[in-house]
Short mmCIF file of C-alpha atoms and ligand atoms in Angstrom, two decimals:
data_model
loop_
_atom_site.label_atom_id
_atom_site.label_comp_id
_atom_site.label_asym_id
_atom_site.label_seq_id
_atom_site.Cartn_x
_atom_site.Cartn_y
_atom_site.Cartn_z
CA UNK L 1 -61.62 -17.15 2.00
CA UNK L 2 -63.05 -18.31 5.17
CA UNK L 3 -60.97 -17.40 8.31
CA UNK L 4 -63.18 -18.37 11.15
CA UNK L 5 -65.40 -21.43 11.39
CA UNK L 6 -67.16 -22.43 14.47
CA UNK L 7 -64.37 -24.81 15.48
CA UNK L 8 -61.34 -22.82 14.13
CA UNK L 9 -60.82 -19.25 14.58
CA UNK L 10 -58.03 -16.59 13.82
CA UNK L 11 -57.81 -14.54 17.05
CA UNK L 12 -55.64 -11.41 17.07
CA UNK L 13 -53.18 -13.10 19.32
CA UNK L 14 -52.69 -16.00 16.76
CA UNK L 15 -52.40 -13.58 13.93
CA UNK L 16 -49.76 -11.37 15.74
CA UNK L 17 -47.62 -14.40 16.52
CA UNK L 18 -47.81 -15.77 12.98
CA UNK L 19 -46.76 -12.35 11.63
CA UNK L 20 -43.93 -12.19 14.22
CA UNK L 21 -42.60 -15.71 13.01
CA UNK L 22 -42.02 -14.08 9.55
CA UNK L 23 -39.30 -12.11 11.25
CA UNK L 24 -36.81 -14.38 13.09
CA UNK L 25 -34.99 -11.46 14.56
CA UNK L 26 -38.11 -10.17 16.28
CA UNK L 27 -37.94 -10.18 20.08
CA UNK L 28 -41.65 -10.18 20.46
CA UNK L 29 -41.73 -6.72 22.26
CA UNK L 30 -43.87 -5.08 19.56
CA UNK L 31 -46.09 -7.94 19.73
CA UNK L 32 -46.56 -7.59 23.36
CA UNK L 33 -47.45 -4.07 22.88
CA UNK L 34 -50.27 -5.06 20.38
CA UNK L 35 -51.50 -7.80 22.91
CA UNK L 36 -51.72 -5.10 25.74
CA UNK L 37 -53.32 -2.70 23.39
CA UNK L 38 -55.95 -5.28 22.56
CA UNK L 39 -56.72 -6.00 26.13
CA UNK L 40 -57.10 -2.10 26.84
CA UNK L 41 -59.52 -2.00 24.00
CA UNK L 42 -61.67 -4.69 25.37
CA UNK L 43 -61.90 -2.98 28.93
CA UNK L 44 -62.71 0.26 27.23
CA UNK L 45 -65.31 -1.26 25.00
CA UNK L 46 -66.96 -2.78 27.92
CA UNK L 47 -67.18 0.47 29.67
CA UNK L 48 -68.43 2.37 26.50
CA UNK L 49 -71.09 -0.13 25.96
CA UNK L 50 -72.46 0.82 29.45
CA UNK L 51 -72.11 4.37 29.01
CA UNK L 52 -75.92 5.08 28.15
CA UNK L 53 -76.53 3.28 31.50
CA UNK L 54 -74.30 5.28 33.55
CA UNK L 55 -77.01 7.76 34.76
CA UNK L 56 -79.31 4.90 35.84
CA UNK L 57 -76.93 2.68 37.32
CA UNK L 58 -74.90 5.48 38.78
CA UNK L 59 -77.54 6.36 41.20
CA UNK L 60 -77.82 2.92 42.51
CA UNK L 61 -74.06 2.44 42.76
CA UNK L 62 -73.77 5.69 44.73
CA UNK L 63 -76.05 4.25 47.40
CA UNK L 64 -74.03 1.13 47.56
CA UNK L 65 -70.38 2.01 46.99
CA UNK L 66 -68.40 4.11 49.30
CA UNK L 67 -68.76 7.50 47.77
CA UNK L 68 -67.02 6.59 44.46
CA UNK L 69 -67.42 9.28 41.72
CA UNK L 70 -68.31 8.34 38.23
CA UNK L 71 -65.23 8.68 36.21
CA UNK L 72 -65.50 10.46 32.65
CA UNK L 73 -65.05 7.78 29.95
CA UNK L 74 -62.10 9.69 28.36
CA UNK L 75 -60.33 9.78 31.79
CA UNK L 76 -61.10 6.21 32.19
CA UNK L 77 -59.75 5.29 28.73
CA UNK L 78 -56.60 7.35 29.37
CA UNK L 79 -55.97 5.45 32.74
CA UNK L 80 -56.71 2.03 31.21
CA UNK L 81 -54.27 2.37 28.61
CA UNK L 82 -51.56 3.66 30.78
CA UNK L 83 -51.96 1.05 33.24
CA UNK L 84 -52.18 -1.74 30.59
CA UNK L 85 -48.96 -0.57 29.07
CA UNK L 86 -46.47 0.70 31.77
CA UNK L 87 -45.47 -2.52 33.27
CA UNK L 88 -44.51 -4.80 30.25
CA UNK L 89 -40.82 -3.64 29.81
CA UNK L 90 -41.42 -2.68 26.23
CA UNK L 91 -42.00 1.03 26.47
CA UNK L 92 -39.58 3.75 27.74
CA UNK L 93 -42.32 6.54 27.75
CA UNK L 94 -45.75 7.32 26.47
CA UNK L 95 -47.60 10.55 25.31
CA UNK L 96 -51.45 10.95 25.36
CA UNK L 97 -53.74 13.51 23.91
CA UNK L 98 -55.23 13.64 27.58
CA UNK L 99 -51.85 14.37 29.27
CA UNK L 100 -50.01 17.83 29.18
CA UNK L 101 -46.37 16.07 29.27
CA UNK L 102 -44.51 12.83 28.51
CA UNK L 103 -45.66 9.92 30.60
CA UNK L 104 -42.74 8.16 32.12
CA UNK L 105 -42.53 4.55 33.07
CA UNK L 106 -42.87 4.16 36.86
CA UNK L 107 -39.32 3.43 38.41
CA UNK L 108 -40.25 -0.07 39.61
CA UNK L 109 -40.92 -1.13 36.12
CA UNK L 110 -38.29 -1.88 33.41
CA UNK L 111 -37.87 0.53 30.45
CA UNK L 112 -38.07 -0.91 26.98
CA UNK L 113 -37.14 0.42 23.49
CA UNK L 114 -40.49 1.65 22.18
CA UNK L 115 -42.58 4.87 22.67
CA UNK L 116 -46.30 4.86 22.43
CA UNK L 117 -48.42 7.95 21.44
CA UNK L 118 -52.17 7.57 21.81
CA UNK L 119 -55.56 9.30 21.80
CA UNK L 120 -57.43 7.38 24.34
CA UNK L 121 -61.03 8.17 23.28
CA UNK L 122 -61.47 10.46 20.14
CA UNK L 123 -64.81 11.83 19.55
CA UNK L 124 -65.86 11.76 23.07
CA UNK L 125 -68.05 14.48 22.91
CA UNK L 126 -70.27 12.15 20.72
CA UNK L 127 -70.79 9.50 23.51
CA UNK L 128 -73.93 11.16 24.96
CA UNK L 129 -75.70 10.62 21.68
CA UNK L 130 -74.53 7.13 21.03
CA UNK L 131 -72.18 7.90 18.07
CA UNK L 132 -69.19 5.71 17.59
CA UNK L 133 -65.87 6.82 19.18
CA UNK L 134 -62.29 5.41 19.00
CA UNK L 135 -58.95 5.05 20.40
CA UNK L 136 -55.97 5.56 18.12
CA UNK L 137 -52.23 4.62 18.69
CA UNK L 138 -48.80 4.89 17.25
CA UNK L 139 -45.66 3.15 18.16
CA UNK L 140 -42.06 4.50 17.25
CA UNK L 141 -38.52 3.16 18.43
CA UNK L 142 -36.50 4.93 21.07
CA UNK L 143 -33.61 6.77 19.54
CA UNK L 144 -32.03 8.41 22.59
CA UNK L 145 -29.41 6.45 24.55
CA UNK L 146 -30.53 6.85 28.18
CA UNK L 147 -32.85 4.51 30.18
CA UNK L 148 -35.91 6.76 30.04
CA UNK L 149 -37.78 8.13 26.96
CA UNK L 150 -37.23 11.80 26.25
CA UNK L 151 -39.07 14.31 24.10
CA UNK L 152 -36.78 13.55 21.13
CA UNK L 153 -37.92 9.94 21.10
CA UNK L 154 -41.54 11.09 20.94
CA UNK L 155 -41.22 13.98 18.44
CA UNK L 156 -40.10 11.72 15.51
CA UNK L 157 -41.63 12.02 11.94
CA UNK L 158 -44.43 9.49 11.38
CA UNK L 159 -42.52 7.60 8.66
CA UNK L 160 -40.55 6.21 11.50
CA UNK L 161 -43.68 4.36 13.15
CA UNK L 162 -43.28 0.64 13.55
CA UNK L 163 -46.85 0.11 14.35
CA UNK L 164 -50.21 1.90 14.49
CA UNK L 165 -53.67 1.31 14.80
CA UNK L 166 -57.24 2.34 16.09
CA UNK L 167 -60.01 0.81 17.74
CA UNK L 168 -63.69 1.74 16.77
CA UNK L 169 -66.30 1.28 19.27
CA UNK L 170 -69.36 1.15 17.21
CA UNK L 171 -72.21 -1.22 16.42
CA UNK L 172 -69.37 -3.79 16.93
CA UNK L 173 -65.95 -3.14 18.45
CA UNK L 174 -63.12 -3.40 15.74
CA UNK L 175 -59.36 -3.11 16.06
CA UNK L 176 -57.60 -2.30 12.98
CA UNK L 177 -53.67 -2.01 12.92
CA UNK L 178 -50.46 -2.19 10.69
CA UNK L 179 -46.91 -3.07 11.43
CA UNK L 180 -46.00 -2.01 7.92
CA UNK L 181 -47.22 -5.47 6.40
CA UNK L 182 -50.55 -4.34 5.37
CA UNK L 183 -53.68 -3.35 7.24
CA UNK L 184 -55.65 -5.91 9.13
CA UNK L 185 -58.89 -5.59 10.89
CA UNK L 186 -60.27 -7.73 13.89
CA UNK L 187 -63.87 -7.70 15.15
CA UNK L 188 -64.63 -8.23 18.80
CA UNK L 189 -66.83 -11.42 19.51
CA UNK L 190 -68.27 -10.50 22.72
CA UNK L 191 -69.56 -14.04 23.38
CA UNK L 192 -65.89 -15.20 23.68
CA UNK L 193 -64.24 -11.99 24.38
CA UNK L 194 -61.69 -12.12 21.62
CA UNK L 195 -60.85 -10.16 18.61
CA UNK L 196 -61.17 -12.24 15.43
CA UNK L 197 -59.55 -11.62 12.02
CA UNK L 198 -62.47 -10.28 10.00
CA UNK L 199 -60.82 -7.92 7.37
CA UNK L 200 -57.43 -9.18 6.27
CA UNK L 201 -55.11 -7.02 4.00
CA UNK L 202 -57.71 -4.17 3.71
CA UNK L 203 -57.24 -1.97 0.57
CA UNK L 204 -58.89 1.48 0.15
CA UNK L 205 -60.90 1.70 -2.86
CA UNK L 206 -59.70 4.40 -5.38
CA UNK L 207 -61.32 6.69 -6.23
CA UNK L 208 -63.40 7.06 -3.30
CA UNK L 209 -67.34 7.58 -2.93
CA UNK L 210 -67.41 9.73 0.20
CA UNK L 211 -66.21 13.20 1.18
CA UNK L 212 -66.10 13.91 4.95
CA UNK L 213 -65.68 17.48 6.03
CA UNK L 214 -67.36 20.18 8.26
CA UNK L 215 -68.28 22.77 5.87
CA UNK L 216 -69.71 24.95 8.50
CA UNK L 217 -66.16 26.31 8.32
CA UNK L 218 -66.54 27.20 4.58
CA UNK L 219 -66.64 30.89 5.54
CA UNK L 220 -63.12 30.63 7.13
CA UNK L 221 -61.57 28.68 4.30
CA UNK L 222 -59.38 30.27 1.68
CA UNK L 223 -60.15 30.20 -2.10
CA UNK L 224 -57.91 27.16 -2.64
CA UNK L 225 -59.94 24.90 -0.13
CA UNK L 226 -63.32 26.29 -1.45
CA UNK L 227 -62.33 25.26 -4.98
CA UNK L 228 -61.12 21.85 -3.81
CA UNK L 229 -64.34 21.15 -2.27
CA UNK L 230 -66.27 22.34 -5.28
CA UNK L 231 -64.27 19.62 -7.23
CA UNK L 232 -64.97 16.91 -4.87
CA UNK L 233 -68.72 18.01 -5.16
CA UNK L 234 -68.58 17.79 -9.09
CA UNK L 235 -69.38 21.49 -9.29
CA UNK L 236 -65.92 22.47 -10.83
CA UNK L 237 -63.83 20.45 -12.97
CA UNK L 238 -64.43 16.89 -14.46
CA UNK L 239 -65.02 14.72 -11.44
CA UNK L 240 -68.12 12.88 -10.47
CA UNK L 241 -69.71 14.18 -7.30
CA UNK L 242 -68.78 12.39 -4.07
CA UNK L 243 -71.30 11.86 -1.40
CA UNK L 244 -70.91 13.74 1.69
CA UNK L 245 -70.77 11.82 5.18
CA UNK L 246 -69.61 13.46 8.31
CA UNK L 247 -69.95 11.98 11.81
CA UNK L 248 -67.61 14.36 13.64
CA UNK L 249 -65.86 11.43 15.16
CA UNK L 250 -62.58 11.03 13.35
CA UNK L 251 -62.25 7.13 13.88
CA UNK L 252 -65.74 6.53 12.45
CA UNK L 253 -65.35 9.07 9.38
CA UNK L 254 -61.83 7.42 8.76
CA UNK L 255 -62.93 3.81 9.20
CA UNK L 256 -65.85 4.37 6.79
CA UNK L 257 -63.81 5.86 4.14
CA UNK L 258 -61.14 3.24 4.53
CA UNK L 259 -63.61 0.49 3.71
CA UNK L 260 -65.71 2.29 1.41
CA UNK L 261 -63.07 4.71 -0.36
CA UNK L 262 -63.14 8.42 0.07
CA UNK L 263 -61.34 11.49 1.69
CA UNK L 264 -61.68 13.01 5.10
CA UNK L 265 -60.59 16.63 5.15
CA UNK L 266 -59.97 18.99 8.20
CA UNK L 267 -58.43 21.96 6.31
CA UNK L 268 -56.74 24.96 8.03
CA UNK L 269 -59.08 27.97 8.30
CA UNK L 270 -58.95 31.49 9.42
CA UNK L 271 -59.93 30.53 13.09
CA UNK L 272 -57.65 27.45 13.15
CA UNK L 273 -54.69 27.98 10.79
CA UNK L 274 -53.14 24.57 11.79
CA UNK L 275 -56.48 22.94 11.73
CA UNK L 276 -57.71 21.03 14.76
CA UNK L 277 -56.44 17.30 14.70
CA UNK L 278 -53.16 16.38 16.53
CA UNK L 279 -50.17 15.17 14.46
CA UNK L 280 -48.90 12.68 16.85
CA UNK L 281 -52.07 11.04 18.26
CA UNK L 282 -54.40 11.25 15.12
CA UNK L 283 -52.87 12.24 11.82
CA UNK L 284 -49.54 10.12 12.05
CA UNK L 285 -51.10 6.79 12.89
CA UNK L 286 -53.96 7.07 10.51
CA UNK L 287 -51.56 8.20 7.86
CA UNK L 288 -49.42 5.13 8.23
CA UNK L 289 -52.44 2.89 8.11
CA UNK L 290 -53.82 4.61 5.00
CA UNK L 291 -50.73 4.41 3.07
CA UNK L 292 -50.35 0.69 4.04
CA UNK L 293 -53.88 0.36 2.53
CA UNK L 294 -52.81 2.22 -0.83
CA UNK L 295 -54.14 5.61 -0.07
CA UNK L 296 -52.44 8.91 1.07
CA UNK L 297 -52.39 11.70 3.58
CA UNK L 298 -51.25 15.17 3.29
CA UNK L 299 -51.44 18.48 5.22
CA UNK L 300 -51.95 20.25 1.75
CA UNK L 301 -48.23 20.95 1.17
CA UNK L 302 -46.27 17.97 2.58
CA UNK L 303 -46.85 14.24 3.19
CA UNK L 304 -48.16 13.84 6.67
CA UNK L 305 -45.63 11.03 7.53
CA UNK L 306 -42.63 13.54 6.58
CA UNK L 307 -43.44 16.21 9.04
CA UNK L 308 -41.18 16.74 11.72
CA UNK L 309 -43.04 17.50 14.82
CA UNK L 310 -41.76 20.43 17.09
CA UNK L 311 -44.19 19.95 19.98
CA UNK L 312 -46.15 17.22 21.79
CA UNK L 313 -49.69 18.45 20.93
CA UNK L 314 -49.02 20.00 17.57
CA UNK L 315 -51.93 20.35 15.22
CA UNK L 316 -52.06 19.79 11.50
CA UNK L 317 -54.32 20.32 8.72
CA UNK L 318 -55.36 16.83 7.28
CA UNK L 319 -56.46 15.46 4.06
CA UNK L 320 -56.61 11.59 4.20
CA UNK L 321 -58.09 8.83 2.20
CA UNK L 322 -58.13 7.23 -1.34
CA UNK L 323 -54.84 8.33 -3.22
CA UNK L 324 -56.33 10.06 -6.29
CA UNK L 325 -58.72 11.98 -4.09
CA UNK L 326 -55.80 13.05 -1.75
CA UNK L 327 -53.65 13.87 -4.92
CA UNK L 328 -56.32 16.42 -6.03
CA UNK L 329 -55.52 18.43 -2.98
CA UNK L 330 -51.99 19.58 -3.98
CA UNK L 331 -53.04 19.78 -7.46
CA UNK L 332 -55.81 22.13 -6.70
CA UNK L 333 -53.90 24.07 -3.74
CA UNK L 334 -50.62 24.45 -5.64
CA UNK L 335 -50.36 28.18 -6.62
CA UNK L 336 -53.48 29.10 -4.90
CA UNK L 337 -52.88 31.05 -1.62
CA UNK L 338 -53.62 28.83 1.52
CA UNK L 339 -53.32 29.32 5.09
CA UNK L 340 -51.32 26.14 5.66
CA UNK L 341 -48.51 26.77 7.84
CA UNK L 342 -49.70 30.35 8.44
P1 AFP W 1 -64.14 15.64 20.31
O1 AFP W 1 -63.16 14.46 21.07
O2 AFP W 1 -63.92 16.85 21.11
O3 AFP W 1 -65.54 15.11 20.13
O4 AFP W 1 -63.37 15.91 18.91
C1 AFP W 1 -63.43 15.17 17.97
C2 AFP W 1 -62.41 15.45 16.89
O5 AFP W 1 -61.17 15.58 17.42
C3 AFP W 1 -62.51 14.40 15.79
O6 AFP W 1 -62.81 13.17 16.10
C4 AFP W 1 -63.49 14.99 14.62
O7 AFP W 1 -63.09 14.54 13.39
C5 AFP W 1 -63.15 16.27 14.83
O8 AFP W 1 -62.97 16.71 16.23
C6 AFP W 1 -64.59 17.20 14.56
O9 AFP W 1 -64.19 18.55 14.75
P2 AFP W 1 -65.55 19.62 14.39
O10 AFP W 1 -66.61 19.54 15.36
O11 AFP W 1 -64.65 21.02 14.41
O12 AFP W 1 -65.87 19.23 12.85
#
């Protein structure tokens, strides 16, 4: 089916409003959060695109502008999202991977009924070598009674998310999101500055082709994890060997596996018993998306979306991707000693 022609396009705004109309009770507040997120993504994309030029242009700018210091991109992305989201009257609080505490809505703005958690620029250590980076976000409803958002509003299990998405800043910029009615992808057309529907109703292929894992940690894995990886590689059991692809930028690895099929694994290891990735900013939103696309996500023992967070920056082991590939995790780790939760 052709969605976009030279004279008729499905922009993200049009798509969001058409989805909203399916719910006559909707107030439009969630749609507003998605519009604001799309705007922030465009601003960040423009900055990321110029990242390689910073050294060249920075020198010239220093001579002309009054001593302005070049901001780090992840700090810029963090501030851009906060400023795009704090004044709309839709959020009562935010939490960012870049900030130690809850971000409150300034007093002069209205507080709303939603909470936003986000990782402003994941994989930012890859920027210098021109590898894709991403933004990840998650929205839940406020559950406390007061005007302002509290820690309890933020620390909710992922199954309560009402929206989640990511933006990948790669060879093109894409925004992929779900509100629980499938997963839809939009590609930024830089000539008109709009996200256009390019990947409606994404379904993750199953079984998957790709295995994404950093096996430099193999020496620190337990025997269950080693056995699992041997199975994915076709060295143990009956499975066909998967191809290994690891960018080291979660959004890039996840996006490839979502479209091509596969599993991304960041298991616990002796040095990092709870893995590396953050539950609220990385695992939960991607788990909501993957489940909506027909896939699955687990920490090795428990469905990611059922974990009740205890703290803002909690880490979790993560196995995420095509359902049958992720199901192999519990089958293999069951009964074998693991470090999960150690
Ligand atoms: P950075 O933001 O420090 O680049 O970390 C990226 C990341 O959080 C995630 O995007 C990757 O999947 C993961 O870390 C890679 O971690 P390893 O380098 O330990 O494999």
